[in-house]
PDB file of C-alpha atoms and ligand atoms in Angstrom:
ATOM      1  CA  MET H   1     -37.152  31.932   5.992  1.00 86.00           C
ATOM      2  CA  LYS H   2     -36.137  31.247   9.580  1.00 94.00           C
ATOM      3  CA  LYS H   3     -32.459  30.629  10.326  1.00 97.00           C
ATOM      4  CA  ASP H   4     -33.060  27.028  11.418  1.00 98.00           C
ATOM      5  CA  PHE H   5     -35.165  24.036  10.385  1.00 98.00           C
ATOM      6  CA  LEU H   6     -36.078  22.400  13.669  1.00 98.00           C
ATOM      7  CA  SER H   7     -39.727  21.719  12.888  1.00 98.00           C
ATOM      8  CA  ILE H   8     -41.733  21.371   9.678  1.00 98.00           C
ATOM      9  CA  ILE H   9     -43.604  24.524  10.678  1.00 97.00           C
ATOM     10  CA  ASP H  10     -40.394  26.557  10.553  1.00 98.00           C
ATOM     11  CA  ILE H  11     -41.307  27.023   6.888  1.00 98.00           C
ATOM     12  CA  ASP H  12     -44.544  28.459   5.524  1.00 97.00           C
ATOM     13  CA  GLU H  13     -46.542  27.090   2.614  1.00 97.00           C
ATOM     14  CA  TYR H  14     -44.749  29.298   0.047  1.00 97.00           C
ATOM     15  CA  GLU H  15     -41.322  28.225   1.283  1.00 97.00           C
ATOM     16  CA  LEU H  16     -42.483  24.616   1.255  1.00 98.00           C
ATOM     17  CA  GLU H  17     -43.691  24.915  -2.317  1.00 97.00           C
ATOM     18  CA  SER H  18     -40.447  26.532  -3.392  1.00 97.00           C
ATOM     19  CA  ILE H  19     -38.248  23.942  -1.605  1.00 98.00           C
ATOM     20  CA  VAL H  20     -40.212  21.098  -3.215  1.00 98.00           C
ATOM     21  CA  ALA H  21     -39.863  22.741  -6.649  1.00 98.00           C
ATOM     22  CA  ASP H  22     -36.096  23.166  -6.127  1.00 98.00           C
ATOM     23  CA  ALA H  23     -35.858  19.558  -4.926  1.00 98.00           C
ATOM     24  CA  MET H  24     -37.554  18.312  -8.081  1.00 98.00           C
ATOM     25  CA  HIS H  25     -35.214  20.488 -10.131  1.00 97.00           C
ATOM     26  CA  VAL H  26     -32.028  19.156  -8.542  1.00 98.00           C
ATOM     27  CA  LYS H  27     -33.435  15.632  -8.879  1.00 98.00           C
ATOM     28  CA  ARG H  28     -33.707  16.198 -12.640  1.00 98.00           C
ATOM     29  CA  LEU H  29     -30.200  17.709 -12.800  1.00 98.00           C
ATOM     30  CA  LYS H  30     -28.722  14.745 -10.951  1.00 98.00           C
ATOM     31  CA  SER H  31     -30.536  12.248 -13.114  1.00 98.00           C
ATOM     32  CA  ALA H  32     -29.291  14.038 -16.264  1.00 98.00           C
ATOM     33  CA  GLY H  33     -25.741  14.014 -14.895  1.00 98.00           C
ATOM     34  CA  THR H  34     -25.656  17.834 -14.939  1.00 97.00           C
ATOM     35  CA  ALA H  35     -23.339  19.406 -12.375  1.00 97.00           C
ATOM     36  CA  HIS H  36     -25.142  21.564  -9.821  1.00 97.00           C
ATOM     37  CA  GLU H  37     -22.434  22.732  -7.450  1.00 98.00           C
ATOM     38  CA  PHE H  38     -24.492  25.478  -5.886  1.00 98.00           C
ATOM     39  CA  LEU H  39     -22.815  25.193  -2.473  1.00 98.00           C
ATOM     40  CA  LYS H  40     -19.216  25.104  -3.618  1.00 98.00           C
ATOM     41  CA  GLY H  41     -16.798  25.465  -0.726  1.00 97.00           C
ATOM     42  CA  LYS H  42     -19.527  25.179   1.926  1.00 98.00           C
ATOM     43  CA  SER H  43     -19.359  22.732   4.847  1.00 98.00           C
ATOM     44  CA  LEU H  44     -22.043  20.951   6.837  1.00 98.00           C
ATOM     45  CA  GLY H  45     -21.325  19.524  10.305  1.00 98.00           C
ATOM     46  CA  MET H  46     -23.430  16.440  11.098  1.00 98.00           C
ATOM     47  CA  ILE H  47     -23.767  15.355  14.733  1.00 98.00           C
ATOM     48  CA  PHE H  48     -25.402  11.967  15.293  1.00 98.00           C
ATOM     49  CA  GLU H  49     -26.232  10.904  18.845  1.00 97.00           C
ATOM     50  CA  LYS H  50     -28.204   7.996  17.330  1.00 97.00           C
ATOM     51  CA  ALA H  51     -27.772   5.571  14.445  1.00 97.00           C
ATOM     52  CA  SER H  52     -28.699   6.540  10.885  1.00 98.00           C
ATOM     53  CA  THR H  53     -28.518   5.198   7.360  1.00 98.00           C
ATOM     54  CA  ARG H  54     -30.677   7.494   5.217  1.00 98.00           C
ATOM     55  CA  THR H  55     -30.144  10.812   6.993  1.00 98.00           C
ATOM     56  CA  ARG H  56     -26.388  10.444   7.211  1.00 98.00           C
ATOM     57  CA  VAL H  57     -25.816   9.264   3.645  1.00 98.00           C
ATOM     58  CA  SER H  58     -28.320  11.621   2.010  1.00 98.00           C
ATOM     59  CA  PHE H  59     -26.896  14.712   3.733  1.00 99.00           C
ATOM     60  CA  GLU H  60     -23.325  13.674   3.012  1.00 98.00           C
ATOM     61  CA  VAL H  61     -23.937  12.828  -0.654  1.00 98.00           C
ATOM     62  CA  GLY H  62     -26.152  15.907  -0.964  1.00 98.00           C
ATOM     63  CA  MET H  63     -23.341  18.228   0.122  1.00 98.00           C
ATOM     64  CA  THR H  64     -20.910  16.469  -2.230  1.00 98.00           C
ATOM     65  CA  ASP H  65     -23.358  16.838  -5.153  1.00 98.00           C
ATOM     66  CA  LEU H  66     -23.645  20.542  -4.349  1.00 98.00           C
ATOM     67  CA  GLY H  67     -19.866  20.978  -4.451  1.00 98.00           C
ATOM     68  CA  GLY H  68     -19.554  21.223  -0.671  1.00 98.00           C
ATOM     69  CA  HIS H  69     -18.409  18.958   2.102  1.00 98.00           C
ATOM     70  CA  ALA H  70     -20.046  17.203   5.064  1.00 98.00           C
ATOM     71  CA  LEU H  71     -18.354  16.097   8.278  1.00 98.00           C
ATOM     72  CA  PHE H  72     -19.723  13.163  10.272  1.00 98.00           C
ATOM     73  CA  LEU H  73     -19.314  13.971  13.952  1.00 98.00           C
ATOM     74  CA  ASN H  74     -19.854  11.288  16.575  1.00 96.00           C
ATOM     75  CA  PRO H  75     -20.438  12.979  19.949  1.00 96.00           C
ATOM     76  CA  GLN H  76     -18.467  10.175  21.627  1.00 95.00           C
ATOM     77  CA  ASP H  77     -15.404  11.244  19.644  1.00 95.00           C
ATOM     78  CA  MET H  78     -15.970  14.919  20.369  1.00 96.00           C
ATOM     79  CA  GLN H  79     -15.444  16.838  23.593  1.00 96.00           C
ATOM     80  CA  LEU H  80     -19.273  16.858  23.777  1.00 95.00           C
ATOM     81  CA  GLY H  81     -18.991  13.224  24.854  1.00 93.00           C
ATOM     82  CA  ARG H  82     -16.649  14.282  27.681  1.00 95.00           C
ATOM     83  CA  GLY H  83     -18.946  16.975  29.004  1.00 96.00           C
ATOM     84  CA  GLU H  84     -18.245  20.032  26.845  1.00 97.00           C
ATOM     85  CA  GLU H  85     -21.449  22.012  26.827  1.00 97.00           C
ATOM     86  CA  VAL H  86     -23.824  22.044  23.882  1.00 98.00           C
ATOM     87  CA  ARG H  87     -23.819  25.861  23.817  1.00 98.00           C
ATOM     88  CA  ASP H  88     -20.007  25.962  23.614  1.00 98.00           C
ATOM     89  CA  THR H  89     -19.896  23.324  20.879  1.00 98.00           C
ATOM     90  CA  ALA H  90     -22.535  25.262  18.934  1.00 98.00           C
ATOM     91  CA  ARG H  91     -20.586  28.514  19.037  1.00 98.00           C
ATOM     92  CA  VAL H  92     -17.307  26.867  18.075  1.00 98.00           C
ATOM     93  CA  LEU H  93     -18.698  24.816  15.169  1.00 98.00           C
ATOM     94  CA  ALA H  94     -20.395  27.931  13.801  1.00 98.00           C
ATOM     95  CA  ARG H  95     -16.913  29.418  13.358  1.00 98.00           C
ATOM     96  CA  TYR H  96     -15.953  26.544  11.025  1.00 98.00           C
ATOM     97  CA  VAL H  97     -18.991  25.290   9.123  1.00 98.00           C
ATOM     98  CA  ASP H  98     -21.865  26.873   7.197  1.00 98.00           C
ATOM     99  CA  ALA H  99     -24.653  24.758   8.729  1.00 98.00           C
ATOM    100  CA  VAL H 100     -25.081  21.993  11.286  1.00 98.00           C
ATOM    101  CA  MET H 101     -27.417  19.000  11.202  1.00 98.00           C
ATOM    102  CA  ILE H 102     -28.080  17.253  14.520  1.00 98.00           C
ATOM    103  CA  ARG H 103     -29.828  13.992  15.396  1.00 98.00           C
ATOM    104  CA  ALA H 104     -30.357  13.971  19.148  1.00 98.00           C
ATOM    105  CA  TYR H 105     -32.255  12.056  21.798  1.00 97.00           C
ATOM    106  CA  ASP H 106     -33.699  15.165  23.366  1.00 98.00           C
ATOM    107  CA  HIS H 107     -35.321  17.832  21.197  1.00 98.00           C
ATOM    108  CA  ALA H 108     -34.198  20.432  23.742  1.00 98.00           C
ATOM    109  CA  THR H 109     -30.558  19.692  22.817  1.00 98.00           C
ATOM    110  CA  ILE H 110     -31.238  20.720  19.223  1.00 98.00           C
ATOM    111  CA  GLU H 111     -33.099  23.849  20.349  1.00 98.00           C
ATOM    112  CA  GLU H 112     -30.220  24.835  22.619  1.00 98.00           C
ATOM    113  CA  PHE H 113     -27.721  24.202  19.837  1.00 98.00           C
ATOM    114  CA  ALA H 114     -29.729  26.405  17.468  1.00 98.00           C
ATOM    115  CA  ARG H 115     -30.023  29.174  20.041  1.00 98.00           C
ATOM    116  CA  TYR H 116     -26.240  29.447  20.345  1.00 98.00           C
ATOM    117  CA  SER H 117     -25.328  28.738  16.732  1.00 98.00           C
ATOM    118  CA  THR H 118     -24.886  31.638  14.352  1.00 98.00           C
ATOM    119  CA  VAL H 119     -25.243  29.273  11.374  1.00 98.00           C
ATOM    120  CA  PRO H 120     -28.413  27.370  10.385  1.00 98.00           C
ATOM    121  CA  VAL H 121     -29.230  24.249  12.395  1.00 98.00           C
ATOM    122  CA  ILE H 122     -31.251  21.369  10.931  1.00 99.00           C
ATOM    123  CA  ASN H 123     -33.101  18.805  13.032  1.00 98.00           C
ATOM    124  CA  GLY H 124     -32.052  15.404  11.699  1.00 98.00           C
ATOM    125  CA  LEU H 125     -34.514  13.675  14.103  1.00 98.00           C
ATOM    126  CA  SER H 126     -35.276  14.134  17.773  1.00 98.00           C
ATOM    127  CA  ASP H 127     -37.465  12.276  20.233  1.00 98.00           C
ATOM    128  CA  SER H 128     -40.365  14.511  19.197  1.00 97.00           C
ATOM    129  CA  LEU H 129     -39.887  15.541  15.537  1.00 98.00           C
ATOM    130  CA  HIS H 130     -38.400  14.411  12.212  1.00 98.00           C
ATOM    131  CA  PRO H 131     -38.990  17.320   9.813  1.00 98.00           C
ATOM    132  CA  CYS H 132     -36.482  16.265   7.098  1.00 99.00           C
ATOM    133  CA  GLN H 133     -38.410  13.013   6.686  1.00 99.00           C
ATOM    134  CA  VAL H 134     -41.768  14.697   6.230  1.00 98.00           C
ATOM    135  CA  LEU H 135     -40.259  17.282   3.869  1.00 98.00           C
ATOM    136  CA  ALA H 136     -39.091  14.432   1.599  1.00 99.00           C
ATOM    137  CA  ASP H 137     -42.447  12.683   2.017  1.00 99.00           C
ATOM    138  CA  ILE H 138     -44.317  15.813   0.933  1.00 98.00           C
ATOM    139  CA  MET H 139     -42.069  15.976  -2.135  1.00 98.00           C
ATOM    140  CA  THR H 140     -42.840  12.295  -2.818  1.00 98.00           C
ATOM    141  CA  LEU H 141     -46.584  12.923  -2.684  1.00 98.00           C
ATOM    142  CA  SER H 142     -46.188  16.075  -4.808  1.00 98.00           C
ATOM    143  CA  GLU H 143     -44.666  13.891  -7.541  1.00 98.00           C
ATOM    144  CA  ARG H 144     -47.936  11.941  -7.641  1.00 98.00           C
ATOM    145  CA  PHE H 145     -50.619  14.487  -6.827  1.00 98.00           C
ATOM    146  CA  SER H 146     -50.868  17.979  -8.323  1.00 96.00           C
ATOM    147  CA  ASP H 147     -52.614  19.198  -5.185  1.00 96.00           C
ATOM    148  CA  LEU H 148     -52.092  17.740  -1.711  1.00 98.00           C
ATOM    149  CA  ARG H 149     -55.001  19.662  -0.191  1.00 96.00           C
ATOM    150  CA  ASP H 150     -57.766  17.344   0.876  1.00 87.00           C
ATOM    151  CA  LEU H 151     -55.672  14.195   0.659  1.00 98.00           C
ATOM    152  CA  ARG H 152     -56.220  12.021   3.703  1.00 98.00           C
ATOM    153  CA  LEU H 153     -53.232  10.370   5.360  1.00 98.00           C
ATOM    154  CA  ALA H 154     -53.928   7.548   7.808  1.00 99.00           C
ATOM    155  CA  TRP H 155     -51.143   7.099  10.347  1.00 99.00           C
ATOM    156  CA  ILE H 156     -51.246   3.574  11.756  1.00 99.00           C
ATOM    157  CA  GLY H 157     -49.405   2.636  14.974  1.00 98.00           C
ATOM    158  CA  ASP H 158     -47.141   4.513  17.353  1.00 98.00           C
ATOM    159  CA  GLY H 159     -47.818   8.241  17.750  1.00 98.00           C
ATOM    160  CA  ASN H 160     -44.102   9.016  17.527  1.00 98.00           C
ATOM    161  CA  ASN H 161     -41.753  11.712  16.189  1.00 98.00           C
ATOM    162  CA  VAL H 162     -42.648  11.131  12.521  1.00 98.00           C
ATOM    163  CA  CYS H 163     -46.363  11.063  13.398  1.00 98.00           C
ATOM    164  CA  ASN H 164     -46.018  14.345  15.343  1.00 98.00           C
ATOM    165  CA  THR H 165     -44.377  15.935  12.333  1.00 98.00           C
ATOM    166  CA  TRP H 166     -47.218  14.840  10.028  1.00 98.00           C
ATOM    167  CA  ILE H 167     -49.727  16.255  12.509  1.00 98.00           C
ATOM    168  CA  LEU H 168     -47.928  19.605  12.621  1.00 98.00           C
ATOM    169  CA  SER H 169     -47.767  19.686   8.807  1.00 98.00           C
ATOM    170  CA  ALA H 170     -51.551  19.437   8.458  1.00 98.00           C
ATOM    171  CA  ALA H 171     -52.182  23.174   8.217  1.00 97.00           C
ATOM    172  CA  LEU H 172     -49.154  23.643   5.945  1.00 97.00           C
ATOM    173  CA  THR H 173     -50.242  21.096   3.339  1.00 98.00           C
ATOM    174  CA  GLY H 174     -54.012  21.138   3.852  1.00 98.00           C
ATOM    175  CA  MET H 175     -53.927  17.353   4.184  1.00 98.00           C
ATOM    176  CA  GLU H 176     -56.168  15.650   6.698  1.00 98.00           C
ATOM    177  CA  ILE H 177     -54.291  13.461   9.176  1.00 98.00           C
ATOM    178  CA  VAL H 178     -56.132  10.576  10.813  1.00 98.00           C
ATOM    179  CA  VAL H 179     -54.098   8.766  13.467  1.00 98.00           C
ATOM    180  CA  ALA H 180     -55.055   5.264  14.604  1.00 98.00           C
ATOM    181  CA  SER H 181     -53.113   4.321  17.739  1.00 98.00           C
ATOM    182  CA  PRO H 182     -53.758   2.365  20.927  1.00 98.00           C
ATOM    183  CA  PRO H 183     -54.747   4.861  23.664  1.00 97.00           C
ATOM    184  CA  ASP H 184     -51.369   4.645  25.447  1.00 97.00           C
ATOM    185  CA  TYR H 185     -49.405   5.355  22.248  1.00 98.00           C
ATOM    186  CA  ARG H 186     -51.300   8.347  20.924  1.00 98.00           C
ATOM    187  CA  PRO H 187     -49.444  11.484  19.921  1.00 98.00           C
ATOM    188  CA  LYS H 188     -49.262  14.122  22.667  1.00 95.00           C
ATOM    189  CA  ASP H 189     -52.258  16.441  23.136  1.00 97.00           C
ATOM    190  CA  ALA H 190     -49.957  19.470  22.951  1.00 97.00           C
ATOM    191  CA  VAL H 191     -48.942  18.563  19.384  1.00 98.00           C
ATOM    192  CA  ILE H 192     -52.535  17.865  18.323  1.00 98.00           C
ATOM    193  CA  ASN H 193     -53.753  21.127  19.867  1.00 98.00           C
ATOM    194  CA  GLN H 194     -50.956  23.119  18.240  1.00 97.00           C
ATOM    195  CA  ALA H 195     -51.805  21.661  14.827  1.00 98.00           C
ATOM    196  CA  ARG H 196     -55.532  22.291  15.261  1.00 98.00           C
ATOM    197  CA  ALA H 197     -54.929  25.855  16.459  1.00 98.00           C
ATOM    198  CA  ALA H 198     -53.050  26.488  13.195  1.00 97.00           C
ATOM    199  CA  GLY H 199     -56.044  25.191  11.224  1.00 97.00           C
ATOM    200  CA  GLY H 200     -54.868  21.621  10.676  1.00 98.00           C
ATOM    201  CA  ARG H 201     -57.428  18.843  10.395  1.00 98.00           C
ATOM    202  CA  VAL H 202     -56.341  16.068  12.752  1.00 98.00           C
ATOM    203  CA  THR H 203     -58.463  13.167  13.985  1.00 98.00           C
ATOM    204  CA  ILE H 204     -57.399  10.527  16.499  1.00 98.00           C
ATOM    205  CA  VAL H 205     -59.089   7.133  16.473  1.00 98.00           C
ATOM    206  CA  THR H 206     -58.347   3.714  17.922  1.00 98.00           C
ATOM    207  CA  ASP H 207     -59.494   1.488  15.073  1.00 98.00           C
ATOM    208  CA  PRO H 208     -57.049   1.186  12.128  1.00 98.00           C
ATOM    209  CA  GLU H 209     -59.881   0.124   9.795  1.00 98.00           C
ATOM    210  CA  GLU H 210     -61.737   3.345  10.513  1.00 98.00           C
ATOM    211  CA  ALA H 211     -58.591   5.361   9.722  1.00 98.00           C
ATOM    212  CA  VAL H 212     -57.849   3.710   6.374  1.00 98.00           C
ATOM    213  CA  ARG H 213     -61.417   3.524   5.022  1.00 98.00           C
ATOM    214  CA  GLU H 214     -61.214   6.736   2.987  1.00 98.00           C
ATOM    215  CA  ALA H 215     -57.459   7.276   3.073  1.00 98.00           C
ATOM    216  CA  ASP H 216     -55.312   8.222   0.086  1.00 98.00           C
ATOM    217  CA  VAL H 217     -52.134   7.337   1.958  1.00 98.00           C
ATOM    218  CA  LEU H 218     -51.366   4.809   4.705  1.00 99.00           C
ATOM    219  CA  TYR H 219     -48.235   5.573   6.734  1.00 99.00           C
ATOM    220  CA  THR H 220     -46.481   3.646   9.441  1.00 98.00           C
ATOM    221  CA  ASP H 221     -43.162   3.545  11.297  1.00 98.00           C
ATOM    222  CA  ILE H 222     -41.379   1.155  13.635  1.00 98.00           C
ATOM    223  CA  TRP H 223     -43.036   0.429  16.955  1.00 98.00           C
ATOM    224  CA  VAL H 224     -39.816   0.775  18.942  1.00 98.00           C
ATOM    225  CA  SER H 225     -38.130   4.046  18.116  1.00 98.00           C
ATOM    226  CA  MET H 226     -34.511   4.771  19.013  1.00 98.00           C
ATOM    227  CA  GLY H 227     -34.493   5.488  22.741  1.00 96.00           C
ATOM    228  CA  ASP H 228     -37.606   3.358  23.444  1.00 97.00           C
ATOM    229  CA  GLU H 229     -35.809  -0.011  23.436  1.00 97.00           C
ATOM    230  CA  GLN H 230     -36.461  -0.723  27.119  1.00 97.00           C
ATOM    231  CA  GLU H 231     -40.225  -0.685  26.375  1.00 97.00           C
ATOM    232  CA  ARG H 232     -39.949  -3.169  23.512  1.00 97.00           C
ATOM    233  CA  ALA H 233     -42.059  -6.016  24.971  1.00 98.00           C
ATOM    234  CA  GLU H 234     -44.957  -3.814  26.080  1.00 98.00           C
ATOM    235  CA  ARG H 235     -44.935  -1.880  22.804  1.00 98.00           C
ATOM    236  CA  LEU H 236     -45.123  -5.058  20.717  1.00 98.00           C
ATOM    237  CA  ARG H 237     -48.038  -6.206  22.864  1.00 98.00           C
ATOM    238  CA  ALA H 238     -49.951  -2.924  22.685  1.00 98.00           C
ATOM    239  CA  LEU H 239     -49.415  -2.373  18.951  1.00 98.00           C
ATOM    240  CA  LYS H 240     -49.960  -5.921  17.691  1.00 98.00           C
ATOM    241  CA  ASN H 241     -53.267  -5.080  15.986  1.00 98.00           C
ATOM    242  CA  TYR H 242     -51.770  -2.097  14.147  1.00 98.00           C
ATOM    243  CA  THR H 243     -49.850  -3.877  11.402  1.00 98.00           C
ATOM    244  CA  ILE H 244     -50.353  -2.633   7.847  1.00 98.00           C
ATOM    245  CA  ASP H 245     -50.989  -6.001   6.216  1.00 98.00           C
ATOM    246  CA  SER H 246     -52.913  -6.937   3.083  1.00 98.00           C
ATOM    247  CA  ARG H 247     -56.106  -7.356   5.090  1.00 98.00           C
ATOM    248  CA  LEU H 248     -55.952  -3.765   6.379  1.00 98.00           C
ATOM    249  CA  LEU H 249     -54.830  -2.462   2.990  1.00 98.00           C
ATOM    250  CA  ALA H 250     -57.878  -4.114   1.425  1.00 98.00           C
ATOM    251  CA  ARG H 251     -60.084  -1.911   3.646  1.00 98.00           C
ATOM    252  CA  ALA H 252     -58.555   1.227   2.055  1.00 98.00           C
ATOM    253  CA  PRO H 253     -59.468   2.562  -1.399  1.00 98.00           C
ATOM    254  CA  PRO H 254     -57.779   0.402  -4.074  1.00 98.00           C
ATOM    255  CA  ASP H 255     -55.419   3.192  -5.226  1.00 98.00           C
ATOM    256  CA  ALA H 256     -54.219   4.116  -1.716  1.00 98.00           C
ATOM    257  CA  LEU H 257     -50.439   4.460  -1.387  1.00 98.00           C
ATOM    258  CA  VAL H 258     -48.336   3.004   1.419  1.00 99.00           C
ATOM    259  CA  MET H 259     -45.506   4.987   2.999  1.00 99.00           C
ATOM    260  CA  HIS H 260     -42.898   4.149   5.631  1.00 98.00           C
ATOM    261  CA  CYS H 261     -39.949   6.325   6.648  1.00 98.00           C
ATOM    262  CA  LEU H 262     -37.746   3.219   7.131  1.00 98.00           C
ATOM    263  CA  PRO H 263     -36.062   1.325   8.685  1.00 98.00           C
ATOM    264  CA  ALA H 264     -38.907  -1.231   8.533  1.00 98.00           C
ATOM    265  CA  HIS H 265     -39.444  -4.222  10.775  1.00 98.00           C
ATOM    266  CA  ARG H 266     -41.290  -6.637   8.519  1.00 98.00           C
ATOM    267  CA  GLY H 267     -43.894  -8.619  10.420  1.00 98.00           C
ATOM    268  CA  GLU H 268     -44.328  -5.895  13.049  1.00 98.00           C
ATOM    269  CA  GLU H 269     -45.709  -2.548  11.798  1.00 98.00           C
ATOM    270  CA  ILE H 270     -45.868  -3.704   8.155  1.00 98.00           C
ATOM    271  CA  THR H 271     -45.788  -7.018   6.339  1.00 98.00           C
ATOM    272  CA  ASP H 272     -43.250  -7.940   3.689  1.00 98.00           C
ATOM    273  CA  GLU H 273     -46.071  -8.331   1.188  1.00 98.00           C
ATOM    274  CA  VAL H 274     -47.301  -4.746   1.635  1.00 98.00           C
ATOM    275  CA  LEU H 275     -43.827  -3.190   1.848  1.00 98.00           C
ATOM    276  CA  GLU H 276     -42.795  -4.909  -1.392  1.00 98.00           C
ATOM    277  CA  GLY H 277     -46.228  -4.559  -3.004  1.00 98.00           C
ATOM    278  CA  PRO H 278     -47.352  -2.287  -5.850  1.00 98.00           C
ATOM    279  CA  GLN H 279     -48.919   0.336  -3.563  1.00 98.00           C
ATOM    280  CA  SER H 280     -45.692   0.913  -1.624  1.00 98.00           C
ATOM    281  CA  ILE H 281     -43.678   4.051  -2.448  1.00 98.00           C
ATOM    282  CA  VAL H 282     -41.095   3.660   0.313  1.00 98.00           C
ATOM    283  CA  TRP H 283     -38.017   3.595  -1.950  1.00 98.00           C
ATOM    284  CA  ASP H 284     -39.047   6.881  -3.585  1.00 98.00           C
ATOM    285  CA  GLN H 285     -39.444   8.376  -0.118  1.00 98.00           C
ATOM    286  CA  ALA H 286     -35.949   7.250   0.828  1.00 98.00           C
ATOM    287  CA  GLU H 287     -34.461   8.610  -2.421  1.00 98.00           C
ATOM    288  CA  ASN H 288     -36.207  11.935  -2.025  1.00 99.00           C
ATOM    289  CA  ARG H 289     -34.467  12.546   1.285  1.00 99.00           C
ATOM    290  CA  LEU H 290     -31.430  13.374  -0.867  1.00 98.00           C
ATOM    291  CA  HIS H 291     -33.167  15.800  -3.205  1.00 98.00           C
ATOM    292  CA  ALA H 292     -35.360  17.505  -0.602  1.00 98.00           C
ATOM    293  CA  GLN H 293     -32.420  18.065   1.764  1.00 98.00           C
ATOM    294  CA  LYS H 294     -30.296  19.510  -1.042  1.00 98.00           C
ATOM    295  CA  ALA H 295     -33.044  22.058  -1.667  1.00 98.00           C
ATOM    296  CA  LEU H 296     -33.261  22.742   2.069  1.00 98.00           C
ATOM    297  CA  LEU H 297     -29.486  23.208   2.364  1.00 98.00           C
ATOM    298  CA  MET H 298     -29.456  25.637  -0.561  1.00 98.00           C
ATOM    299  CA  ARG H 299     -32.281  27.598   1.042  1.00 98.00           C
ATOM    300  CA  LEU H 300     -30.675  27.782   4.494  1.00 98.00           C
ATOM    301  CA  ILE H 301     -27.066  28.325   3.428  1.00 98.00           C
ATOM    302  CA  ALA H 302     -27.435  30.360   0.233  1.00 97.00           C
ATOM    303  CA  GLY H 303     -30.989  31.738   0.361  1.00 96.00           C
ATOM    304  CA  GLY H 304     -32.194  29.374  -2.360  1.00 95.00           C
ATOM    305  CA  MET H 305     -31.180  27.920  -5.684  1.00 91.00           C
ATOM    306  CA  PRO H 306     -29.403  30.372  -7.990  1.00 89.00           C
ATOM    307  CA  PRO H 307     -31.538  31.496 -10.934  1.00 87.00           C
ATOM    308  CA  ALA H 308     -30.900  29.610 -14.193  1.00 78.00           C
ATOM    309  CA  ASP H 309     -28.637  31.559 -16.642  1.00 69.00           C
TER     310      ASP H 309
HETATM  311  N1   CP M 401     -35.813   7.563   7.918  1.00 96.81           N
HETATM  312  C1   CP M 401     -34.632   7.871   8.496  1.00 96.81           C
HETATM  313  O1   CP M 401     -34.424   8.966   9.026  1.00 96.81           O
HETATM  314  O2   CP M 401     -33.706   6.884   8.407  1.00 96.81           O
HETATM  315  P1   CP M 401     -32.305   6.819   9.149  1.00 96.81           P
HETATM  316  O3   CP M 401     -32.577   6.592  10.608  1.00 96.81           O
HETATM  317  O4   CP M 401     -31.613   5.668   8.506  1.00 96.81           O
HETATM  318  O5   CP M 401     -31.576   8.109   8.948  1.00 96.81           O
HETATM  319  N1  NVA M 402     -39.450   6.806  14.813  1.00 96.81           N
HETATM  320  C1  NVA M 402     -38.170   6.300  14.392  1.00 96.81           C
HETATM  321  C2  NVA M 402     -37.776   6.936  13.107  1.00 96.81           C
HETATM  322  C3  NVA M 402     -36.504   6.421  12.522  1.00 96.81           C
HETATM  323  C4  NVA M 402     -36.123   7.127  11.260  1.00 96.81           C
HETATM  324  C5  NVA M 402     -37.137   6.563  15.476  1.00 96.81           C
HETATM  325  O1  NVA M 402     -37.156   7.655  16.076  1.00 96.81           O
HETATM  326  O2  NVA M 402     -36.312   5.689  15.745  1.00 96.81           O
END
C-alpha cells in the first residue's frame, strides 16, 4: 500500500477489497457495541481549508472509536494562515501525529504536503478529487451487490471532483461510468484519458435520459462546488436540465439506486421526492464514510486491522 491516499487509484483492487471488508467488520463491531480500539494512542491531524460536516465528524468520531484522537486544524488559526509554508507545516506535523487528513482548494497543496510529510496523508477533498467519498460509496454498493463489475453508474450534472473520482475508479471496480453533463461542465479530458488508459469504461454524453436508460445507479452532486461560488448563476443556467427528478428516474430501470455525496440542494441537482424516496441510499453513503475511513486509517497507520484472536 502506498504511504498516502490522495486518489482512489492509490490503492489496487486487492487493497480496495480488503479495506471494504475491514470497513464492514468495524461497522458490525460498532453496531454490536464491541470495543475496537485498534489505533490506541494514535493521532490524526485534520486540516480543513473548506467547510465540512461529514468528513470532519466521521474522521473525528472514527479516531475516537479506534481509541485514538483527532485534531481539527483551521488553517486560519495556524501559522499556515500567516504564510508558513506547506512543506514546513507538513514536516512539523509529522513529528507530532500519525497521519494527516487535508481538505484543500488546490489539489497541488495536498500533493506538496504529502511529499514533505513522513506520515500518511489523506485527501479529504480537493478541487479535483474526493477519494474518501468514493471509497465509502463503493462500500455502500458492496453491501447491496455481491459483484460491482458490470454495474453501470450514471453521473448526472457537473463533472466535478466526485465525478472525476468515479471516473478514475472505473478500472478498479470494473463498473461502467456514464457521465451526462452539459458540454462546458464535462470532466477534464486528462482524467477521462487516464481512466481509459487503465482499462476503465467511461462514456460521456449530453443527454441525461441516455445515461440513465440502463443504469444500476444514478449519482449526482451539487452544481456549485466549494470554490465555484462566483459562477453560481451561469452554473444554474447551464445545468438546469440535469436534475434527478421523478421523471428522469422513471427513465431508469425500476430497481436503480440513487446516490448523492451530500450536501444536497433540493430543487437543483435532485428533487426532495427523489432524495427522500425509496430508491435513495444517501444516508447509508453518509454513514459509511465513518466505517470506510476507519478501515483506511487502520491500513495507513497500522498496516491493516489486527487479526482476530
Ligand atoms: N460529502 C462530504 O464530503 O461532505 P462534507 O463536505 O460535509 O464533508
Ligand atoms: N463537489 C462538492 C462536494 C462536496 C462534498 C464540493 O467540492 O463542494
